[in-house]
mmCIF file of C-alpha atoms and ligand atoms in Angstrom:
data_model
loop_
_atom_site.group_PDB
_atom_site.id
_atom_site.type_symbol
_atom_site.label_atom_id
_atom_site.label_comp_id
_atom_site.label_asym_id
_atom_site.label_seq_id
_atom_site.Cartn_x
_atom_site.Cartn_y
_atom_site.Cartn_z
ATOM 1 C CA MET A 1 60.263 -108.108 -93.341
ATOM 2 C CA ASN A 2 56.972 -107.030 -90.429
ATOM 3 C CA THR A 3 55.677 -104.109 -92.088
ATOM 4 C CA THR A 4 55.172 -102.744 -88.797
ATOM 5 C CA VAL A 5 57.209 -100.799 -86.200
ATOM 6 C CA GLN A 6 56.776 -100.622 -82.358
ATOM 7 C CA VAL A 7 55.887 -96.769 -82.093
ATOM 8 C CA PHE A 8 57.393 -94.826 -78.463
ATOM 9 C CA PRO A 9 56.128 -91.862 -77.429
ATOM 10 C CA VAL A 10 58.911 -88.245 -77.301
ATOM 11 C CA LEU A 11 56.902 -85.640 -76.249
ATOM 12 C CA GLY A 12 53.833 -86.683 -77.577
ATOM 13 C CA LEU A 13 55.676 -86.894 -80.687
ATOM 14 C CA PRO A 14 56.125 -90.751 -82.121
ATOM 15 C CA VAL A 15 59.345 -92.322 -82.926
ATOM 16 C CA HIS A 16 59.571 -96.158 -84.848
ATOM 17 C CA LEU A 17 61.854 -98.203 -83.224
ATOM 18 C CA SER A 18 62.943 -100.603 -85.330
ATOM 19 C CA ASP A 19 66.540 -102.310 -85.985
ATOM 20 C CA ASN A 20 66.718 -101.752 -90.128
ATOM 21 C CA TYR A 21 64.398 -98.668 -91.298
ATOM 22 C CA PRO A 22 65.691 -98.764 -95.144
ATOM 23 C CA GLY A 23 64.617 -102.784 -94.898
ATOM 24 C CA TYR A 24 61.519 -101.657 -93.007
ATOM 25 C CA LEU A 25 61.047 -99.217 -96.156
ATOM 26 C CA LEU A 26 62.549 -101.247 -99.153
ATOM 27 C CA SER A 27 59.511 -103.383 -98.403
ATOM 28 C CA ARG A 28 57.323 -101.093 -98.227
ATOM 29 C CA LEU A 29 58.165 -99.468 -101.588
ATOM 30 C CA ASN A 30 58.003 -102.993 -102.763
ATOM 31 C CA GLN A 31 54.748 -103.977 -101.894
ATOM 32 C CA GLY A 32 53.359 -99.684 -103.696
ATOM 33 C CA LEU A 33 52.947 -98.347 -100.077
ATOM 34 C CA GLY A 34 54.138 -94.583 -100.526
ATOM 35 C CA SER A 35 56.264 -93.295 -97.185
ATOM 36 C CA HIS A 36 56.895 -89.522 -95.808
ATOM 37 C CA VAL A 37 60.471 -90.198 -93.630
ATOM 38 C CA VAL A 38 60.567 -88.187 -90.660
ATOM 39 C CA THR A 39 64.030 -88.212 -89.460
ATOM 40 C CA LEU A 40 63.124 -86.524 -84.953
ATOM 41 C CA ASN A 41 65.760 -84.589 -83.368
ATOM 42 C CA ALA A 42 65.659 -82.313 -80.127
ATOM 43 C CA GLU A 43 65.123 -79.176 -81.792
ATOM 44 C CA MET A 44 62.571 -80.108 -84.232
ATOM 45 C CA CYS A 45 60.328 -81.690 -81.197
ATOM 46 C CA MET A 46 61.292 -78.291 -79.567
ATOM 47 C CA GLN A 47 59.677 -76.034 -82.646
ATOM 48 C CA ALA A 48 56.667 -78.885 -83.055
ATOM 49 C CA GLU A 49 55.643 -77.246 -79.414
ATOM 50 C CA LYS A 50 55.309 -74.434 -80.698
ATOM 51 C CA THR A 51 54.301 -75.027 -84.183
ATOM 52 C CA SER A 52 51.472 -77.479 -84.856
ATOM 53 C CA ARG A 53 51.323 -77.618 -87.999
ATOM 54 C CA LEU A 54 54.755 -79.161 -87.181
ATOM 55 C CA ALA A 55 53.657 -81.343 -84.974
ATOM 56 C CA ASN A 56 50.508 -82.567 -86.931
ATOM 57 C CA ILE A 57 53.192 -83.971 -89.758
ATOM 58 C CA ILE A 58 55.187 -85.777 -87.352
ATOM 59 C CA ASN A 59 51.963 -87.369 -85.490
ATOM 60 C CA SER A 60 50.790 -88.769 -89.441
ATOM 61 C CA ALA A 61 54.586 -89.036 -91.344
ATOM 62 C CA ASP A 62 54.981 -93.116 -92.130
ATOM 63 C CA LEU A 63 58.446 -93.139 -90.540
ATOM 64 C CA VAL A 64 59.597 -91.010 -87.417
ATOM 65 C CA ILE A 65 62.832 -92.434 -87.010
ATOM 66 C CA PRO A 66 65.875 -91.460 -83.990
ATOM 67 C CA ASP A 67 68.309 -88.213 -86.302
ATOM 68 C CA GLY A 68 69.185 -86.554 -82.855
ATOM 69 C CA ALA A 69 71.138 -87.240 -79.780
ATOM 70 C CA GLY A 70 68.167 -86.007 -78.232
ATOM 71 C CA ILE A 71 66.250 -88.758 -79.055
ATOM 72 C CA VAL A 72 67.757 -91.593 -78.524
ATOM 73 C CA PHE A 73 68.880 -89.832 -75.286
ATOM 74 C CA TYR A 74 65.509 -88.771 -74.081
ATOM 75 C CA LEU A 75 64.420 -93.091 -75.258
ATOM 76 C CA ARG A 76 66.777 -94.342 -72.578
ATOM 77 C CA LEU A 77 65.593 -92.624 -70.231
ATOM 78 C CA LYS A 78 62.331 -94.100 -70.627
ATOM 79 C CA GLY A 79 64.251 -97.623 -70.778
ATOM 80 C CA LYS A 80 64.777 -98.018 -74.513
ATOM 81 C CA LYS A 81 68.080 -98.584 -75.356
ATOM 82 C CA ILE A 82 67.819 -97.398 -79.067
ATOM 83 C CA LYS A 83 70.766 -96.735 -81.669
ATOM 84 C CA ARG A 84 70.746 -93.402 -83.145
ATOM 85 C CA PHE A 85 70.036 -93.058 -87.018
ATOM 86 C CA PRO A 86 70.933 -90.068 -88.688
ATOM 87 C CA GLY A 87 69.315 -89.038 -90.893
ATOM 88 C CA ILE A 88 71.280 -88.775 -93.929
ATOM 89 C CA GLU A 89 72.096 -92.222 -93.507
ATOM 90 C CA LEU A 90 68.702 -93.334 -93.812
ATOM 91 C CA ALA A 91 69.794 -91.962 -97.647
ATOM 92 C CA GLU A 92 72.057 -93.238 -97.899
ATOM 93 C CA SER A 93 71.921 -96.755 -96.662
ATOM 94 C CA LEU A 94 68.485 -96.141 -98.918
ATOM 95 C CA LEU A 95 70.460 -94.791 -102.460
ATOM 96 C CA SER A 96 72.803 -98.004 -101.371
ATOM 97 C CA GLN A 97 69.468 -100.397 -100.769
ATOM 98 C CA ILE A 98 67.673 -99.666 -103.848
ATOM 99 C CA THR A 99 69.279 -101.951 -106.788
ATOM 100 C CA THR A 100 68.679 -105.112 -104.566
ATOM 101 C CA PHE A 101 64.965 -104.323 -105.666
ATOM 102 C CA TYR A 102 64.923 -101.937 -108.567
ATOM 103 C CA PRO A 103 67.388 -102.660 -110.836
ATOM 104 C CA SER A 104 67.410 -98.859 -112.638
ATOM 105 C CA PRO A 105 65.901 -97.065 -109.906
ATOM 106 C CA SER A 106 64.683 -92.899 -110.397
ATOM 107 C CA VAL A 107 65.321 -90.816 -107.749
ATOM 108 C CA PHE A 108 64.772 -87.225 -107.131
ATOM 109 C CA PHE A 109 66.819 -84.444 -105.731
ATOM 110 C CA PHE A 110 65.389 -81.002 -104.612
ATOM 111 C CA GLY A 111 67.057 -78.676 -102.693
ATOM 112 C CA GLY A 112 70.384 -76.801 -101.557
ATOM 113 C CA ALA A 113 71.999 -74.165 -103.076
ATOM 114 C CA PRO A 114 72.343 -73.775 -107.611
ATOM 115 C CA GLY A 115 74.518 -77.024 -108.664
ATOM 116 C CA VAL A 116 74.471 -78.389 -104.542
ATOM 117 C CA GLY A 117 72.353 -81.255 -106.497
ATOM 118 C CA ILE A 118 74.780 -81.533 -109.394
ATOM 119 C CA ALA A 119 77.387 -82.527 -107.222
ATOM 120 C CA ALA A 120 76.021 -84.261 -104.875
ATOM 121 C CA SER A 121 74.470 -86.592 -107.659
ATOM 122 C CA GLU A 122 77.477 -86.880 -109.188
ATOM 123 C CA THR A 123 79.154 -88.099 -105.848
ATOM 124 C CA TRP A 124 76.661 -90.706 -105.804
ATOM 125 C CA HIS A 125 76.820 -91.188 -109.736
ATOM 126 C CA HIS A 126 80.409 -92.260 -108.915
ATOM 127 C CA LYS A 127 79.541 -94.753 -106.698
ATOM 128 C CA ILE A 128 76.465 -95.980 -107.957
ATOM 129 C CA PRO A 129 75.894 -95.684 -111.541
ATOM 130 C CA GLU A 130 72.768 -97.151 -112.375
ATOM 131 C CA VAL A 131 70.906 -95.096 -110.806
ATOM 132 C CA ALA A 132 69.253 -91.903 -112.297
ATOM 133 C CA ILE A 133 69.084 -88.730 -110.094
ATOM 134 C CA VAL A 134 67.639 -85.853 -111.557
ATOM 135 C CA CYS A 135 67.377 -82.948 -109.461
ATOM 136 C CA GLN A 136 66.783 -79.852 -109.127
ATOM 137 C CA HIS A 137 67.864 -76.942 -106.109
ATOM 138 C CA GLY A 138 65.972 -75.487 -103.742
ATOM 139 C CA TYR A 139 65.284 -71.627 -104.870
ATOM 140 C CA LEU A 140 62.719 -72.239 -107.428
ATOM 141 C CA SER A 141 60.620 -68.911 -108.277
ATOM 142 C CA GLY A 142 56.143 -69.659 -108.199
ATOM 143 C CA ASP A 143 56.666 -70.830 -112.025
ATOM 144 C CA GLU A 144 59.619 -73.048 -111.573
ATOM 145 C CA GLU A 145 58.596 -74.919 -108.497
ATOM 146 C CA THR A 146 54.508 -75.392 -111.038
ATOM 147 C CA GLN A 147 56.847 -77.119 -113.246
ATOM 148 C CA LEU A 148 59.012 -78.880 -110.952
ATOM 149 C CA LYS A 149 55.564 -80.347 -109.630
ATOM 150 C CA GLU A 150 55.013 -81.672 -113.011
ATOM 151 C CA THR A 151 58.124 -82.801 -113.409
ATOM 152 C CA LEU A 152 57.478 -85.347 -109.618
ATOM 153 C CA LYS A 153 54.112 -86.147 -111.206
ATOM 154 C CA GLN A 154 55.461 -88.041 -114.568
ATOM 155 C CA LEU A 155 58.475 -89.195 -113.168
ATOM 156 C CA GLN A 156 57.375 -90.970 -110.111
ATOM 157 C CA PRO A 157 60.638 -91.432 -108.774
ATOM 158 C CA GLN A 158 61.120 -94.618 -105.911
ATOM 159 C CA LEU A 159 63.723 -91.792 -103.789
ATOM 160 C CA ILE A 160 62.524 -88.185 -103.053
ATOM 161 C CA PHE A 161 64.279 -86.876 -100.326
ATOM 162 C CA VAL A 162 64.239 -82.856 -99.816
ATOM 163 C CA GLY A 163 67.166 -81.032 -98.499
ATOM 164 C CA LEU A 164 65.351 -77.351 -97.332
ATOM 165 C CA GLY A 165 66.152 -77.077 -94.209
ATOM 166 C CA VAL A 166 63.587 -78.259 -90.877
ATOM 167 C CA PRO A 167 60.503 -77.131 -90.793
ATOM 168 C CA ARG A 168 60.368 -76.221 -94.846
ATOM 169 C CA GLN A 169 61.204 -79.255 -95.955
ATOM 170 C CA GLU A 170 58.746 -81.171 -93.951
ATOM 171 C CA PHE A 171 55.469 -78.549 -94.384
ATOM 172 C CA TRP A 172 56.451 -79.259 -98.827
ATOM 173 C CA ILE A 173 56.803 -83.150 -97.925
ATOM 174 C CA ALA A 174 53.250 -82.761 -97.138
ATOM 175 C CA GLU A 175 51.861 -80.853 -99.328
ATOM 176 C CA ASN A 176 53.472 -82.423 -102.267
ATOM 177 C CA LYS A 177 53.474 -85.760 -100.882
ATOM 178 C CA HIS A 178 50.299 -87.046 -102.857
ATOM 179 C CA LEU A 179 51.877 -86.275 -106.522
ATOM 180 C CA CYS A 180 53.934 -89.598 -105.927
ATOM 181 C CA PRO A 181 51.880 -91.794 -103.515
ATOM 182 C CA HIS A 182 54.521 -94.946 -103.927
ATOM 183 C CA SER A 183 57.690 -92.495 -103.051
ATOM 184 C CA ILE A 184 59.933 -92.938 -100.367
ATOM 185 C CA TRP A 185 59.855 -88.948 -99.427
ATOM 186 C CA VAL A 186 62.449 -88.125 -97.168
ATOM 187 C CA GLY A 187 62.961 -84.687 -95.582
ATOM 188 C CA VAL A 188 67.534 -84.325 -96.163
ATOM 189 C CA GLY A 189 67.610 -80.564 -94.722
ATOM 190 C CA GLY A 190 71.525 -80.340 -95.135
ATOM 191 C CA SER A 191 72.605 -84.309 -96.628
ATOM 192 C CA PHE A 192 73.239 -82.229 -101.120
ATOM 193 C CA ASP A 193 76.231 -79.511 -99.438
ATOM 194 C CA ILE A 194 77.664 -82.811 -97.794
ATOM 195 C CA TRP A 195 77.074 -84.965 -100.659
ATOM 196 C CA ALA A 196 79.053 -82.144 -102.373
ATOM 197 C CA GLY A 197 81.122 -81.073 -100.376
ATOM 198 C CA THR A 198 80.930 -77.704 -99.583
ATOM 199 C CA LYS A 199 79.907 -78.788 -95.747
ATOM 200 C CA GLU A 200 81.467 -81.472 -93.768
ATOM 201 C CA ARG A 201 80.410 -83.979 -91.587
ATOM 202 C CA ALA A 202 81.735 -84.155 -88.101
ATOM 203 C CA PRO A 203 84.123 -86.557 -87.818
ATOM 204 C CA ALA A 204 82.892 -90.197 -86.967
ATOM 205 C CA TRP A 205 84.803 -89.300 -82.762
ATOM 206 C CA PHE A 206 81.409 -87.186 -82.275
ATOM 207 C CA CYS A 207 79.111 -89.351 -84.479
ATOM 208 C CA ASP A 208 79.634 -92.019 -82.250
ATOM 209 C CA ASN A 209 79.473 -89.985 -79.174
ATOM 210 C CA ASN A 210 76.084 -88.525 -79.452
ATOM 211 C CA LEU A 211 78.113 -85.057 -80.243
ATOM 212 C CA GLU A 212 77.370 -83.819 -83.975
ATOM 213 C CA TRP A 213 75.414 -80.865 -83.164
ATOM 214 C CA LEU A 214 78.609 -79.702 -81.053
ATOM 215 C CA TYR A 215 80.901 -80.025 -84.173
ATOM 216 C CA ARG A 216 77.856 -77.853 -86.118
ATOM 217 C CA LEU A 217 77.707 -75.411 -83.736
ATOM 218 C CA TYR A 218 81.341 -74.850 -83.778
ATOM 219 C CA GLN A 219 81.365 -74.352 -88.023
ATOM 220 C CA GLU A 220 78.036 -72.719 -87.902
ATOM 221 C CA PRO A 221 78.719 -71.377 -84.920
ATOM 222 C CA TRP A 222 74.812 -68.957 -86.363
ATOM 223 C CA ARG A 223 73.300 -71.846 -84.619
ATOM 224 C CA TRP A 224 73.662 -70.780 -81.842
ATOM 225 C CA ARG A 225 70.017 -69.988 -81.256
ATOM 226 C CA ARG A 226 68.276 -72.607 -82.540
ATOM 227 C CA MET A 227 70.391 -74.880 -80.706
ATOM 228 C CA LEU A 228 68.716 -72.913 -77.497
ATOM 229 C CA ALA A 229 66.479 -75.973 -77.306
ATOM 230 C CA LEU A 230 68.923 -78.124 -76.594
ATOM 231 C CA PRO A 231 69.065 -77.642 -73.211
ATOM 232 C CA GLN A 232 65.094 -76.516 -72.587
ATOM 233 C CA PHE A 233 64.538 -80.626 -74.462
ATOM 234 C CA ALA A 234 66.861 -82.197 -71.749
ATOM 235 C CA TRP A 235 65.284 -80.513 -68.795
ATOM 236 C CA LYS A 236 61.806 -81.544 -70.749
ATOM 237 C CA ALA A 237 63.168 -84.778 -71.412
ATOM 238 C CA ILE A 238 64.009 -85.072 -67.557
ATOM 239 C CA TRP A 239 60.872 -84.021 -66.321
ATOM 240 C CA HIS A 240 58.413 -85.439 -68.793
ATOM 241 C CA ARG A 241 56.956 -88.799 -67.231
ATOM 242 C CA ALA A 242 55.429 -90.700 -69.718
HETATM 243 N N1 UDP B 1 67.461 -74.720 -98.803
HETATM 244 C C1 UDP B 1 67.165 -75.001 -99.593
HETATM 245 N N2 UDP B 1 66.238 -73.118 -100.235
HETATM 246 C C2 UDP B 1 65.516 -72.792 -98.567
HETATM 247 C C3 UDP B 1 66.370 -72.474 -97.502
HETATM 248 C C4 UDP B 1 67.175 -73.569 -97.550
HETATM 249 O O1 UDP B 1 67.273 -75.161 -100.627
HETATM 250 O O2 UDP B 1 64.683 -71.633 -99.073
HETATM 251 C C5 UDP B 1 68.469 -75.522 -97.972
HETATM 252 C C6 UDP B 1 69.702 -74.423 -98.188
HETATM 253 O O3 UDP B 1 70.261 -74.158 -98.854
HETATM 254 C C7 UDP B 1 70.719 -76.633 -97.800
HETATM 255 C C8 UDP B 1 69.113 -77.238 -96.351
HETATM 256 O O4 UDP B 1 68.220 -76.323 -97.259
HETATM 257 O O5 UDP B 1 71.032 -76.931 -98.597
HETATM 258 C C9 UDP B 1 69.481 -76.341 -95.058
HETATM 259 O O6 UDP B 1 70.043 -77.813 -94.380
HETATM 260 P P1 UDP B 1 69.923 -77.401 -93.475
HETATM 261 O O7 UDP B 1 71.874 -78.611 -92.673
HETATM 262 O O8 UDP B 1 70.773 -76.048 -92.159
HETATM 263 O O9 UDP B 1 68.808 -77.862 -92.801
HETATM 264 P P2 UDP B 1 68.820 -78.140 -90.747
HETATM 265 O O10 UDP B 1 69.909 -78.743 -90.101
HETATM 266 O O11 UDP B 1 67.176 -77.508 -90.781
HETATM 267 O O12 UDP B 1 68.477 -79.698 -91.690
#
């Protein structure tokens, strides 16, 4: 598999264009190359405009995938036809395909409320029993976090999914990825909640029509303030001349 992918700028941030993101990452893993993956959406783009630390992390990520409908909309405006690839689907593809390369891989889930990661890992254990998943919830004291870092150093899992929400998870990965330099690190937002069954993903019709954000707003109305970033992004996308 090709070890380079095309990069296209979205409001000054990179988005990698590929029709096989999991294949690209697993091929890097096979070569001993670690990867930090950012799953970019419009909300995150607008946050990055205000927070240079987040922008720098996105700029230096090894892979930035088009997670949100806004990113796909922007790319289409610029003549790039690419399908949306949500982070949760990337994580699921990696879990499903990892055994092709590693017969008994090790995976780490960090984040979510206490109990959520365990329930999520049980869901996966039923599907692929050969994958060993270790979990840690995302509400740790300083001492517990130090212990977590030790565990990661010893385990060197092939996949490390961090679900602390944006931008906390991106900051955490950037600060700690040196602990496991050969792993695939992905910020997965609320994916553990979905695998655990404590939250639901939008029905397929919403996902297929780039309206997952609308379903989320209906499920979690408190998100309205954060989602004001979406019309701002659309406005910028239309007027930006990159
Ligand atoms: N979370 C966590 N520790 C924290 C704050 C949040 O583990 O200190 C978890 C939270 O329990 C949830 C996830 O981070 O599982 C955030 O999910 P959300 O869907 O809000 O992510 P985003 O929309 O930011 O990608």
